[in-house]
Short mmCIF file of C-alpha atoms in Angstrom, two decimals:
data_model
loop_
_atom_site.label_atom_id
_atom_site.label_comp_id
_atom_site.label_asym_id
_atom_site.label_seq_id
_atom_site.Cartn_x
_atom_site.Cartn_y
_atom_site.Cartn_z
CA GLU A 26 22.88 51.16 38.12
CA GLU A 27 25.43 53.90 36.67
CA GLU A 28 26.27 56.27 38.93
CA ILE A 29 25.05 59.89 37.54
CA ALA A 30 25.58 63.30 39.21
CA PRO A 31 22.82 66.02 38.76
CA THR A 32 22.72 68.40 35.39
CA VAL A 33 25.31 71.42 36.28
CA THR A 34 26.41 74.27 34.26
CA SER A 35 29.21 76.19 34.79
CA ASN A 36 31.16 79.54 33.23
CA TYR A 37 34.20 78.08 33.77
CA GLY A 38 34.40 75.61 30.83
CA ASN A 39 34.62 71.93 30.89
CA GLY A 40 37.02 71.90 33.91
CA GLY A 41 34.86 73.54 35.87
CA VAL A 42 32.14 71.01 34.70
CA ASP A 43 34.00 68.25 36.02
CA ASN A 44 34.91 69.80 39.30
CA ASN A 45 31.55 70.28 40.09
CA ILE A 46 30.64 66.62 39.01
CA LYS A 47 33.21 65.46 41.36
CA LYS A 48 32.03 67.47 43.95
CA SER A 49 28.04 66.38 43.89
CA LYS A 50 29.60 62.63 43.89
CA GLN A 51 31.43 63.28 46.76
CA ALA A 52 28.37 65.06 48.83
CA ARG A 53 26.16 62.15 47.97
CA THR A 54 28.65 59.43 49.06
CA LEU A 55 29.21 61.20 52.44
CA LEU A 56 25.21 61.75 52.73
CA TYR A 57 25.38 57.84 52.34
CA ILE A 58 27.70 57.40 54.92
CA SER A 59 25.84 59.72 57.43
CA TYR A 60 22.70 58.66 56.67
CA PHE A 61 23.80 55.15 57.12
CA CYS A 62 25.45 56.00 60.84
CA TYR A 63 22.43 57.43 61.77
CA GLU A 64 19.64 55.19 60.68
CA PHE A 65 21.30 52.07 62.10
CA SER A 66 22.12 53.81 65.62
CA GLU A 67 18.34 54.90 65.60
CA LEU A 68 16.82 51.38 64.57
CA VAL A 69 19.69 49.83 67.27
CA TRP A 70 18.03 52.29 70.14
CA ILE A 71 14.63 51.55 69.01
CA PHE A 72 14.34 47.71 68.81
CA SER A 73 16.56 47.45 72.16
CA SER A 74 14.02 49.88 73.81
CA ALA A 75 10.96 47.89 72.76
CA VAL A 76 12.48 45.06 74.45
CA TRP A 77 13.65 46.69 77.72
CA LEU A 78 10.25 48.28 78.09
CA ALA A 79 8.85 44.95 77.62
CA ALA A 80 11.13 43.61 80.39
CA LEU A 81 10.17 46.34 82.74
CA SER A 82 6.52 45.27 82.54
CA ASN A 83 7.94 41.53 83.24
CA TYR A 84 6.46 40.41 79.24
CA SER A 85 3.16 40.52 80.64
CA SER A 86 1.88 43.81 79.27
CA LEU A 87 1.72 45.97 76.32
CA PHE A 88 0.96 48.86 78.84
CA LEU A 89 4.74 50.35 79.17
CA VAL A 90 5.46 49.86 75.52
CA SER A 91 2.34 51.89 74.44
CA ALA A 92 2.42 54.73 76.96
CA TYR A 93 5.98 55.19 75.91
CA GLN A 94 4.70 55.17 72.13
CA VAL A 95 1.58 57.54 73.04
CA THR A 96 4.10 59.71 74.51
CA ALA A 97 6.68 59.87 71.80
CA LYS A 98 3.85 60.51 68.90
CA LEU A 99 2.24 63.21 71.05
CA PHE A 100 5.58 65.20 71.22
CA THR A 101 6.11 64.51 67.52
CA LEU A 102 2.40 65.60 66.64
CA GLY A 103 2.91 68.71 68.94
CA LEU A 104 6.77 69.66 68.03
CA VAL A 105 7.19 68.67 64.44
CA PRO A 106 5.32 71.31 62.54
CA GLY A 107 6.99 73.92 64.15
CA LEU A 108 10.15 72.65 63.89
CA SER A 109 9.79 71.95 60.40
CA ARG A 110 9.30 75.72 59.40
CA TYR A 111 12.89 76.61 60.13
CA ILE A 112 13.84 73.96 57.62
CA ASP A 113 12.79 76.55 54.95
CA ALA A 114 13.92 79.32 56.74
CA LEU A 115 17.04 78.99 58.61
CA ASP A 116 20.99 78.26 57.02
CA ARG A 117 20.89 74.25 56.89
CA SER A 118 24.17 74.14 58.49
CA ARG A 119 23.27 75.44 61.60
CA PHE A 120 20.05 74.01 61.83
CA VAL A 121 21.89 70.29 61.15
CA SER A 122 24.66 71.39 63.49
CA TYR A 123 22.00 71.83 66.20
CA LEU A 124 19.77 69.18 65.11
CA ILE A 125 21.98 66.34 65.29
CA PRO A 126 23.78 66.83 68.72
CA ALA A 127 20.26 67.06 70.48
CA GLN A 128 18.76 64.18 68.93
CA HIS A 129 21.35 62.25 70.29
CA ALA A 130 21.57 63.58 73.38
CA CYS A 131 18.25 62.27 74.26
CA VAL A 132 18.65 58.85 73.13
CA ILE A 133 21.90 58.81 75.33
CA LEU A 134 19.92 60.48 78.24
CA THR A 135 16.85 57.78 77.92
CA ILE A 136 19.57 54.67 77.42
CA SER A 137 20.89 56.07 80.67
CA ILE A 138 17.94 56.23 83.03
CA MET A 139 16.03 53.00 81.27
CA SER A 140 19.51 51.08 82.37
CA TRP A 141 19.13 52.38 85.69
CA SER A 142 15.25 51.47 86.12
CA LEU A 143 16.43 47.79 84.63
CA ARG A 144 18.89 47.50 87.56
CA TRP A 145 16.52 49.31 90.15
CA THR A 146 13.57 46.60 89.33
CA ASP A 147 15.80 43.60 89.60
CA ASN A 148 17.07 44.41 93.13
CA ASN A 149 13.64 45.58 94.32
CA SER A 150 10.40 44.28 94.38
CA ASN A 151 8.17 47.49 95.05
CA HIS A 152 7.32 48.25 91.07
CA HIS A 153 4.95 50.95 92.16
CA SER A 154 7.64 53.50 94.21
CA LEU A 155 7.42 56.98 93.19
CA LEU A 156 10.85 56.66 92.18
CA ARG A 157 10.44 54.08 89.56
CA VAL A 158 7.43 55.77 88.46
CA CYS A 159 9.40 59.39 87.85
CA SER A 160 12.25 57.30 85.99
CA LEU A 161 9.51 55.49 83.73
CA VAL A 162 8.06 59.61 83.14
CA LEU A 163 11.58 60.71 82.50
CA ILE A 164 12.05 57.66 79.75
CA CYS A 165 8.66 58.63 78.39
CA ILE A 166 9.61 62.41 78.12
CA CYS A 167 13.20 61.93 76.84
CA GLY A 168 11.90 59.31 74.23
CA GLY A 169 9.50 61.46 72.96
CA VAL A 170 12.17 64.46 72.28
CA ALA A 171 14.22 62.27 70.48
CA GLN A 172 11.75 60.79 68.28
CA THR A 173 10.75 64.29 67.53
CA LEU A 174 13.97 65.58 66.53
CA ASP A 175 14.53 61.98 64.48
CA LYS A 176 11.36 62.97 62.23
CA VAL A 177 12.67 66.60 61.63
CA PHE A 178 16.28 64.96 60.63
CA CYS A 179 14.24 62.91 58.25
CA VAL A 180 12.30 65.43 56.80
CA THR A 181 15.17 67.63 56.30
CA ILE A 182 17.24 64.99 54.46
CA GLU A 183 14.34 63.58 52.44
CA ARG A 184 12.15 66.67 51.46
CA ASP A 185 14.80 69.19 51.71
CA TRP A 186 18.55 68.61 51.05
CA ILE A 187 18.27 66.24 48.28
CA VAL A 188 15.64 67.69 46.49
CA VAL A 189 17.82 70.91 46.67
CA MET A 190 20.95 69.05 45.36
CA ALA A 191 18.99 67.43 42.62
CA LYS A 192 19.02 70.88 40.54
CA GLN A 193 15.70 69.78 39.28
CA ASP A 194 17.20 66.42 37.82
CA ASN A 195 14.59 64.44 38.44
CA LEU A 196 16.22 61.04 37.51
CA TRP A 197 18.98 61.94 39.67
CA LEU A 198 16.57 62.34 42.58
CA GLU A 199 14.62 59.32 42.20
CA ARG A 200 18.08 57.42 42.12
CA THR A 201 19.15 59.63 45.64
CA THR A 202 15.59 58.99 46.82
CA VAL A 203 15.50 55.02 46.41
CA SER A 204 19.09 54.75 47.60
CA LEU A 205 18.02 56.29 51.01
CA LYS A 206 15.48 53.67 51.07
CA ARG A 207 17.57 51.29 50.71
CA ILE A 208 19.92 52.31 52.98
CA TYR A 209 17.34 52.43 55.57
CA LEU A 210 16.01 49.17 54.80
CA SER A 211 19.46 47.54 55.15
CA CYS A 212 19.82 49.14 58.47
CA GLN A 213 16.51 47.56 59.59
CA ILE A 214 17.76 44.13 58.25
CA LEU A 215 21.11 44.79 60.25
CA GLY A 216 20.36 46.93 63.31
CA PRO A 217 17.34 44.35 65.04
CA ALA A 218 19.83 41.11 63.93
CA ILE A 219 22.90 42.04 65.56
CA THR A 220 21.28 43.73 68.13
CA GLY A 221 18.95 40.67 68.98
CA TYR A 222 22.21 38.36 69.10
CA ILE A 223 24.13 41.00 71.11
CA LEU A 224 21.69 41.02 74.00
CA LYS A 225 20.71 37.15 73.95
CA SER A 226 24.64 37.16 74.45
CA GLY A 227 24.41 39.17 77.49
CA GLY A 228 25.31 42.24 75.87
CA ASP A 229 24.72 45.80 77.75
CA VAL A 230 23.22 48.85 77.23
CA ILE A 231 26.85 50.07 76.39
CA TRP A 232 27.12 48.52 73.01
CA ILE A 233 23.64 51.15 72.09
CA PHE A 234 25.55 53.81 74.23
CA SER A 235 28.99 53.43 72.31
CA TRP A 236 27.42 53.36 69.09
CA LYS A 237 25.28 56.56 69.57
CA LEU A 238 28.64 58.57 70.13
CA VAL A 239 30.50 57.10 67.34
CA SER A 240 26.94 58.26 65.05
CA LEU A 241 27.17 61.75 66.58
CA VAL A 242 30.80 62.11 65.25
CA ILE A 243 30.23 60.55 61.91
CA VAL A 244 27.14 62.17 61.60
CA TYR A 245 28.02 65.89 62.74
CA ILE A 246 31.26 65.99 60.59
CA PHE A 247 30.11 64.51 57.15
CA MET A 248 26.74 66.52 56.87
CA ASN A 249 28.93 69.98 57.47
CA LYS A 250 31.21 68.26 54.77
CA VAL A 251 28.30 67.47 52.15
CA TYR A 252 27.14 71.16 52.99
CA GLN A 253 29.99 72.80 51.99
CA LEU A 254 30.50 70.13 48.73
CA SER A 255 26.64 71.54 47.65
CA PRO A 256 26.62 75.22 46.65
CA HIS A 257 22.94 74.94 46.21
CA LEU A 258 22.48 73.92 49.77
CA GLN A 259 24.12 77.32 50.87
CA GLU A 260 21.88 79.52 48.59
CA ARG A 261 19.78 80.33 51.27
CA VAL A 262 21.89 82.53 53.10
CA GLN A 263 22.38 84.75 50.05
CA HIS A 264 18.50 85.46 49.75
CA LYS A 265 16.80 84.36 53.29
CA ASN A 266 15.85 87.90 54.14
CA THR A 267 13.39 87.77 51.06
CA SER A 268 12.36 84.20 50.76
CA ASP A 269 8.95 83.18 50.21
CA SER A 270 9.16 81.02 53.35
CA LEU A 271 9.75 83.98 55.92
CA ASP A 272 6.91 86.03 54.25
CA ILE A 273 5.03 83.44 55.55
CA PHE A 274 6.34 83.93 58.41
CA GLU A 275 5.98 87.49 58.25
CA ASN A 276 2.20 87.20 57.61
CA GLU A 277 1.60 85.23 60.22
CA GLU A 278 3.06 87.35 63.03
CA LYS A 279 0.71 89.94 61.51
CA VAL A 280 -2.08 87.37 61.80
CA LYS A 281 -0.82 86.60 65.64
CA MET A 282 -0.86 90.41 66.43
CA SER A 283 -4.29 91.27 64.42
CA PRO A 284 -7.07 92.10 67.51
CA SER A 285 -9.38 89.30 65.59
CA CYS A 286 -6.96 86.95 66.21
CA SER A 287 -6.33 85.58 69.41
CA THR A 288 -5.05 81.98 68.41
CA ASN A 289 -1.25 82.57 68.46
CA THR A 290 -0.61 78.99 69.94
CA LEU A 291 0.74 75.95 68.46
CA PRO A 292 -2.82 74.43 67.39
CA PHE A 293 -2.99 77.53 65.27
CA TYR A 294 0.00 76.73 63.43
CA PHE A 295 -0.83 72.91 63.19
CA VAL A 296 -4.24 74.02 61.59
CA LYS A 297 -2.47 76.57 58.82
CA GLU A 298 0.01 73.61 58.04
CA LEU A 299 -2.85 71.35 57.58
CA GLN A 300 -4.76 73.64 55.29
CA THR A 301 -1.68 74.40 53.16
CA TYR A 302 -0.86 70.33 52.85
CA PHE A 303 -4.91 69.67 52.02
CA SER A 304 -4.54 72.07 49.35
CA GLN A 305 -1.61 70.24 47.65
CA THR A 306 -2.64 68.20 44.34
CA VAL A 307 -1.13 64.61 46.03
CA ALA A 308 -2.83 65.41 49.45
CA SER A 309 -5.36 62.12 49.47
CA ALA A 310 -2.21 60.08 48.63
CA GLY A 311 -0.07 61.56 51.14
CA PHE A 312 -3.14 60.92 53.43
CA GLY A 313 -3.12 57.32 52.55
CA LEU A 314 0.26 56.91 53.46
CA ALA A 315 -0.18 58.32 56.83
CA LEU A 316 -3.20 55.91 57.01
CA LEU A 317 -0.56 53.01 56.50
CA TYR A 318 1.46 53.94 59.90
CA ALA A 319 -1.95 52.62 61.68
CA ASN A 320 -1.56 49.24 60.54
CA THR A 321 0.14 47.27 63.79
CA LEU A 322 0.92 44.47 61.22
CA THR A 323 4.68 44.66 61.13
CA PHE A 324 7.47 44.10 63.14
CA GLY A 325 7.37 47.10 65.40
CA GLY A 326 7.35 47.37 69.05
CA MET A 327 4.00 46.16 70.07
CA MET A 328 4.63 42.99 67.84
CA THR A 329 7.99 42.30 69.56
CA ALA A 330 6.11 42.36 72.74
CA TYR A 331 3.53 39.99 71.49
CA LEU A 332 5.98 38.02 70.12
CA VAL A 333 8.43 37.62 73.23
CA SER A 334 5.48 36.95 75.32
CA ARG A 335 4.67 33.87 73.27
CA ASP A 336 8.27 32.67 73.95
CA VAL A 337 9.90 33.60 70.71
CA SER A 338 13.62 34.04 71.22
CA LEU A 339 15.21 37.82 70.73
CA SER A 340 17.55 36.16 68.09
CA ALA A 341 14.18 34.56 66.30
CA ILE A 342 12.51 38.06 66.33
CA GLY A 343 15.56 39.86 64.97
CA LEU A 344 16.05 37.18 62.27
CA TRP A 345 12.49 37.50 61.14
CA GLU A 346 12.27 41.35 61.01
CA GLY A 347 15.46 41.23 59.30
CA ILE A 348 13.95 38.87 56.38
CA THR A 349 11.12 41.47 56.61
CA SER A 350 13.30 44.25 56.13
CA LEU A 351 15.13 42.30 53.28
CA LEU A 352 11.62 41.86 51.27
CA GLY A 353 11.21 45.63 51.77
CA LEU A 354 14.54 46.39 49.99
CA LEU A 355 13.41 44.45 47.28
CA GLY A 356 10.64 46.67 47.04
CA THR A 357 12.97 49.43 46.12
CA PHE A 358 13.91 47.59 43.53
CA SER A 359 10.70 46.54 42.03
CA PHE A 360 9.96 50.34 42.28
CA SER A 361 12.74 50.85 39.87
CA ILE A 362 11.72 48.15 37.90
CA SER A 363 8.08 49.19 37.34
CA GLN A 364 9.15 52.94 36.67
CA ARG A 365 10.54 51.61 33.60
CA TYR A 366 7.42 50.49 32.22
CA MET A 367 4.73 52.76 34.19
CA LYS A 368 3.94 56.41 35.28
CA LEU A 369 4.40 57.16 38.97
CA GLU A 370 0.66 57.28 39.43
CA GLU A 371 0.62 53.56 38.06
CA THR A 372 2.93 52.15 40.34
CA ALA A 373 1.71 53.29 43.68
CA LEU A 374 -1.84 52.16 42.62
CA TRP A 375 -0.43 48.55 41.84
CA SER A 376 1.48 48.67 45.47
CA ILE A 377 -1.13 49.80 47.66
CA VAL A 378 -3.47 47.21 45.93
CA TRP A 379 -1.04 44.93 46.70
CA ILE A 380 -0.55 45.61 50.49
CA PHE A 381 -4.02 45.52 50.95
CA ILE A 382 -4.41 41.80 48.95
CA CYS A 383 -1.38 40.73 51.38
CA LEU A 384 -2.91 42.16 54.70
CA SER A 385 -6.06 40.07 53.63
CA ILE A 386 -4.23 36.77 54.50
CA SER A 387 -2.98 38.51 57.57
CA LEU A 388 -6.37 39.18 58.95
CA SER A 389 -7.68 35.63 58.21
CA SER A 390 -5.59 34.38 61.13
CA VAL A 391 -8.40 36.05 63.16
CA LEU A 392 -10.54 33.17 62.13
CA VAL A 393 -8.09 30.61 63.46
CA SER A 394 -7.09 32.41 66.75
CA ASP A 395 -8.96 29.51 68.86
CA ASN A 396 -6.57 27.01 67.17
CA PRO A 397 -3.09 26.29 67.94
CA PRO A 398 -1.17 29.61 67.83
CA ALA A 399 1.41 28.04 65.26
CA LEU A 400 -1.39 28.39 62.61
CA SER A 401 -2.38 31.79 63.27
CA GLY A 402 0.64 33.18 63.73
CA ALA A 403 2.12 31.46 60.27
CA LEU A 404 -0.49 33.44 58.47
CA ILE A 405 0.21 36.24 60.05
CA ILE A 406 3.72 36.39 58.82
CA ILE A 407 2.55 34.88 55.91
CA GLY A 408 0.97 37.83 54.96
CA VAL A 409 3.20 40.15 56.68
CA MET A 410 6.24 39.60 54.81
CA PRO A 411 5.39 40.17 50.82
CA SER A 412 3.18 43.65 52.25
CA ARG A 413 6.33 45.05 52.77
CA ILE A 414 7.41 44.91 48.99
CA GLY A 415 4.08 47.18 48.32
CA ILE A 416 4.61 49.27 51.37
CA TRP A 417 8.01 50.51 50.28
CA VAL A 418 7.07 50.70 46.83
CA TYR A 419 4.46 53.23 47.59
CA ASP A 420 6.19 54.94 50.15
CA ILE A 421 8.87 55.88 47.54
CA SER A 422 6.31 56.79 44.82
CA ILE A 423 4.25 59.21 47.56
CA THR A 424 7.30 60.73 48.06
CA GLN A 425 8.51 61.27 44.98
CA LEU A 426 4.94 62.64 44.13
CA PHE A 427 5.32 65.26 46.78
CA GLN A 428 9.14 66.25 45.77
CA GLN A 429 8.03 66.97 42.45
CA THR A 430 4.84 68.78 43.09
CA VAL A 431 5.26 70.95 46.43
CA SER A 432 6.94 74.49 45.73
CA PRO A 433 10.31 75.19 47.44
CA PRO A 434 9.31 77.79 49.83
CA ILE A 435 7.02 75.48 51.75
CA ARG A 436 8.90 72.05 51.03
CA GLY A 437 9.85 71.90 54.86
CA GLN A 438 6.62 72.72 55.97
CA MET A 439 4.91 70.11 53.78
CA GLY A 440 7.20 67.28 55.29
CA GLY A 441 6.50 68.29 58.37
CA ALA A 442 2.59 68.53 57.92
CA GLN A 443 3.26 64.90 56.58
CA ALA A 444 5.26 63.40 59.69
CA SER A 445 2.42 65.11 62.10
CA LEU A 446 0.04 63.12 60.08
CA ASN A 447 1.78 59.73 60.24
CA THR A 448 2.36 60.51 63.71
CA VAL A 449 -1.29 60.86 64.44
CA CYS A 450 -2.24 57.63 62.29
CA GLU A 451 0.73 55.98 64.30
CA PHE A 452 -0.42 57.01 67.29
CA LEU A 453 -4.23 55.39 66.99
CA PRO A 454 -3.09 51.72 67.59
CA PHE A 455 -0.84 52.76 70.71
CA LEU A 456 -3.84 54.34 72.48
CA VAL A 457 -6.07 51.47 71.40
CA GLY A 458 -3.37 49.40 73.04
CA MET A 459 -3.23 51.46 76.29
CA ILE A 460 -7.14 50.47 76.51
CA TYR A 461 -7.11 46.84 75.69
CA SER A 462 -3.54 45.99 77.03
CA ASP A 463 -4.06 42.30 77.39
CA ILE A 464 -1.67 40.62 74.58
CA GLU A 465 -5.02 38.36 73.78
CA ASP A 466 -7.08 41.55 72.33
CA PHE A 467 -4.15 42.42 69.85
CA TRP A 468 -6.76 41.44 66.96
CA ILE A 469 -8.55 44.17 67.66
CA LEU A 470 -5.40 45.93 66.59
CA MET A 471 -5.41 44.04 63.51
CA ILE A 472 -8.29 44.73 62.44
CA LEU A 473 -8.03 48.37 63.05
CA GLY A 474 -4.85 48.76 60.74
CA TYR A 475 -6.37 46.48 58.32
CA ILE A 476 -9.23 48.95 58.10
CA CYS A 477 -7.04 51.98 58.03
CA VAL A 478 -5.12 50.30 54.88
CA ALA A 479 -8.45 49.86 53.11
CA MET A 480 -9.07 53.46 53.59
CA ALA A 481 -5.64 54.31 51.90
CA MET A 482 -6.53 52.44 48.75
CA ILE A 483 -9.76 54.01 48.43
CA LEU A 484 -8.70 57.46 48.97
CA TYR A 485 -5.39 57.31 46.58
CA PHE A 486 -7.67 55.59 43.90
CA LEU A 487 -10.48 58.46 44.02
CA GLY A 488 -8.17 61.25 45.24
CA THR A 489 -5.55 60.96 43.05
CA PHE A 490 -5.41 58.29 40.44
CA LEU A 491 -8.71 59.14 39.12
CA PRO A 492 -7.65 62.89 38.74
CA TYR A 493 -4.18 61.90 37.21
CA LYS A 494 -6.19 59.48 34.55
CA ARG A 495 -8.73 62.33 33.34
CA ILE A 496 -5.64 64.76 32.94
CA SER A 497 -4.26 62.18 30.88
CA TYR A 498 -6.99 61.67 28.70
CA SER A 499 -8.04 65.36 28.35
CA MET A 500 -4.46 65.98 27.24
CA ILE A 501 -4.53 63.22 24.59
CA SER A 502 -7.76 64.37 23.47
CA SER A 503 -6.17 68.16 23.36
CA ASP A 504 -3.26 66.67 21.25
CA GLN A 505 -5.45 64.67 18.99
CA GLU A 506 -7.70 67.69 18.31
CA VAL A 507 -4.28 69.75 17.23
CA VAL A 508 -3.33 67.20 14.61
CA ASN A 509 -6.89 67.11 13.43
CA LYS A 510 -6.72 71.39 13.18
CA LEU A 511 -3.18 70.68 11.66
CA GLU A 512 -4.58 68.31 9.26
CA CYS A 513 -7.77 70.36 7.92
CA HIS A 514 -5.29 73.70 7.56
CA TYR A 515 -2.80 71.81 5.43
CA THR A 516 -4.59 69.67 3.47
CA PRO A 517 -6.14 72.26 0.94
CA LYS A 518 -3.04 73.96 0.46
CA GLU A 519 -1.53 70.40 -0.59
CA ASN A 520 -4.41 69.87 -2.76
CA GLU A 521 -3.70 73.29 -4.17
CA ALA A 522 0.06 72.81 -5.16
CA THR A 523 -0.88 69.44 -6.64
CA ASN A 524 -3.65 70.97 -8.79
CA VAL A 525 -0.91 73.98 -10.05
CA GLU A 526 1.36 71.25 -11.07
CA LEU A 527 -1.34 69.83 -13.13
CA VAL A 528 -1.99 73.11 -14.63
#
């Protein structure tokens, strides 16, 4: 694709315009580099943590993996809505300057505690001692905070920074959004594959620890440079005292101080966020996207533990996950091709239907679960791998619908609400996994995910696509009525002119 910059205007002639375009390209390049470093280090950490937690349970139970994820989701659900509000209110540079070091510090601390736990477990047979339990609790807490800050960072970049940098240029915004998804999927390919090979070769936590430190330096420096190169990102400083987002804060402070309202706690804020969220025109599509997070038919932590228990090597798991991510990367190109011939709403429709069809194949593995594992596993993989194409097309489509329809003062808040809904749905399979922790009960999680995908498809069709088609039809009908009226209005004059000529 040809490199483009957002439309810019300048009072200083062509030289000023060229300089702004150059700065815009530099800012986007630095944004891509920092995003790659951040996501690569994060995916390396996520893959490694799933393997280490499975090792702490001797690869015999899903309980530790599920407990870790449940704790992380609870932290995300409780903290993301509140933190996301500051995306709309604070100076962007200061916000990310606090956010980036805090997230990396939490991950580094979790790695250190997990490394000690692995060494302690190898040297001690008492797996229920108070010291070991305390270390596992700390792992869950620090890891949960790290995941929370990771969600806030992604919301900041994807729902605020690039939208502001686009300067209402939808083509620039579309290409930048797709490029960020491609970077993420490339990291999903490289991260697990490289990490699986290193762990299999005897690599220790030093690999992840070192890369996190490198990522911290690069991301911190480059993100601040992006801020300096993008004047629109700095505008909030000039008018923050009169911004709509701060008016919202002031109104809520009045509500908290009101004698008739004693709900000044976090649940109150979360309910208010959801009320605003579901008032958006594309709320049903966003909720459908959240439901996809309840799908366990993906190479996540639980499936990684499941495959390890079936004697699948770490390098093989990393390879399959990389191939699946490669197909997801293909989905980003499918989105670009689809946008040439379809509207955004139509692209989202075929992608969610495609996901449902593919996962129907995977679900059929439940019917042959009593046969040799090879057949059941093959059906799961055959369905899961192509489904990633539809998942990423749908993800990009819904992200763009929100970027184009949500007003700027609440953009960060709505991104936080979306992340919270994603977390709620992502929480469900881990909660079920804690109840049905036996590996043989994985089929229950498969059925739960399949039902959620079906609900997402129905919600999008009824709540977003049909209203879109009705609006489009009414607009076409209105345009036709206007044309008919114009024809009726001008036809007599034309006939009158013809009669005059005849006379």
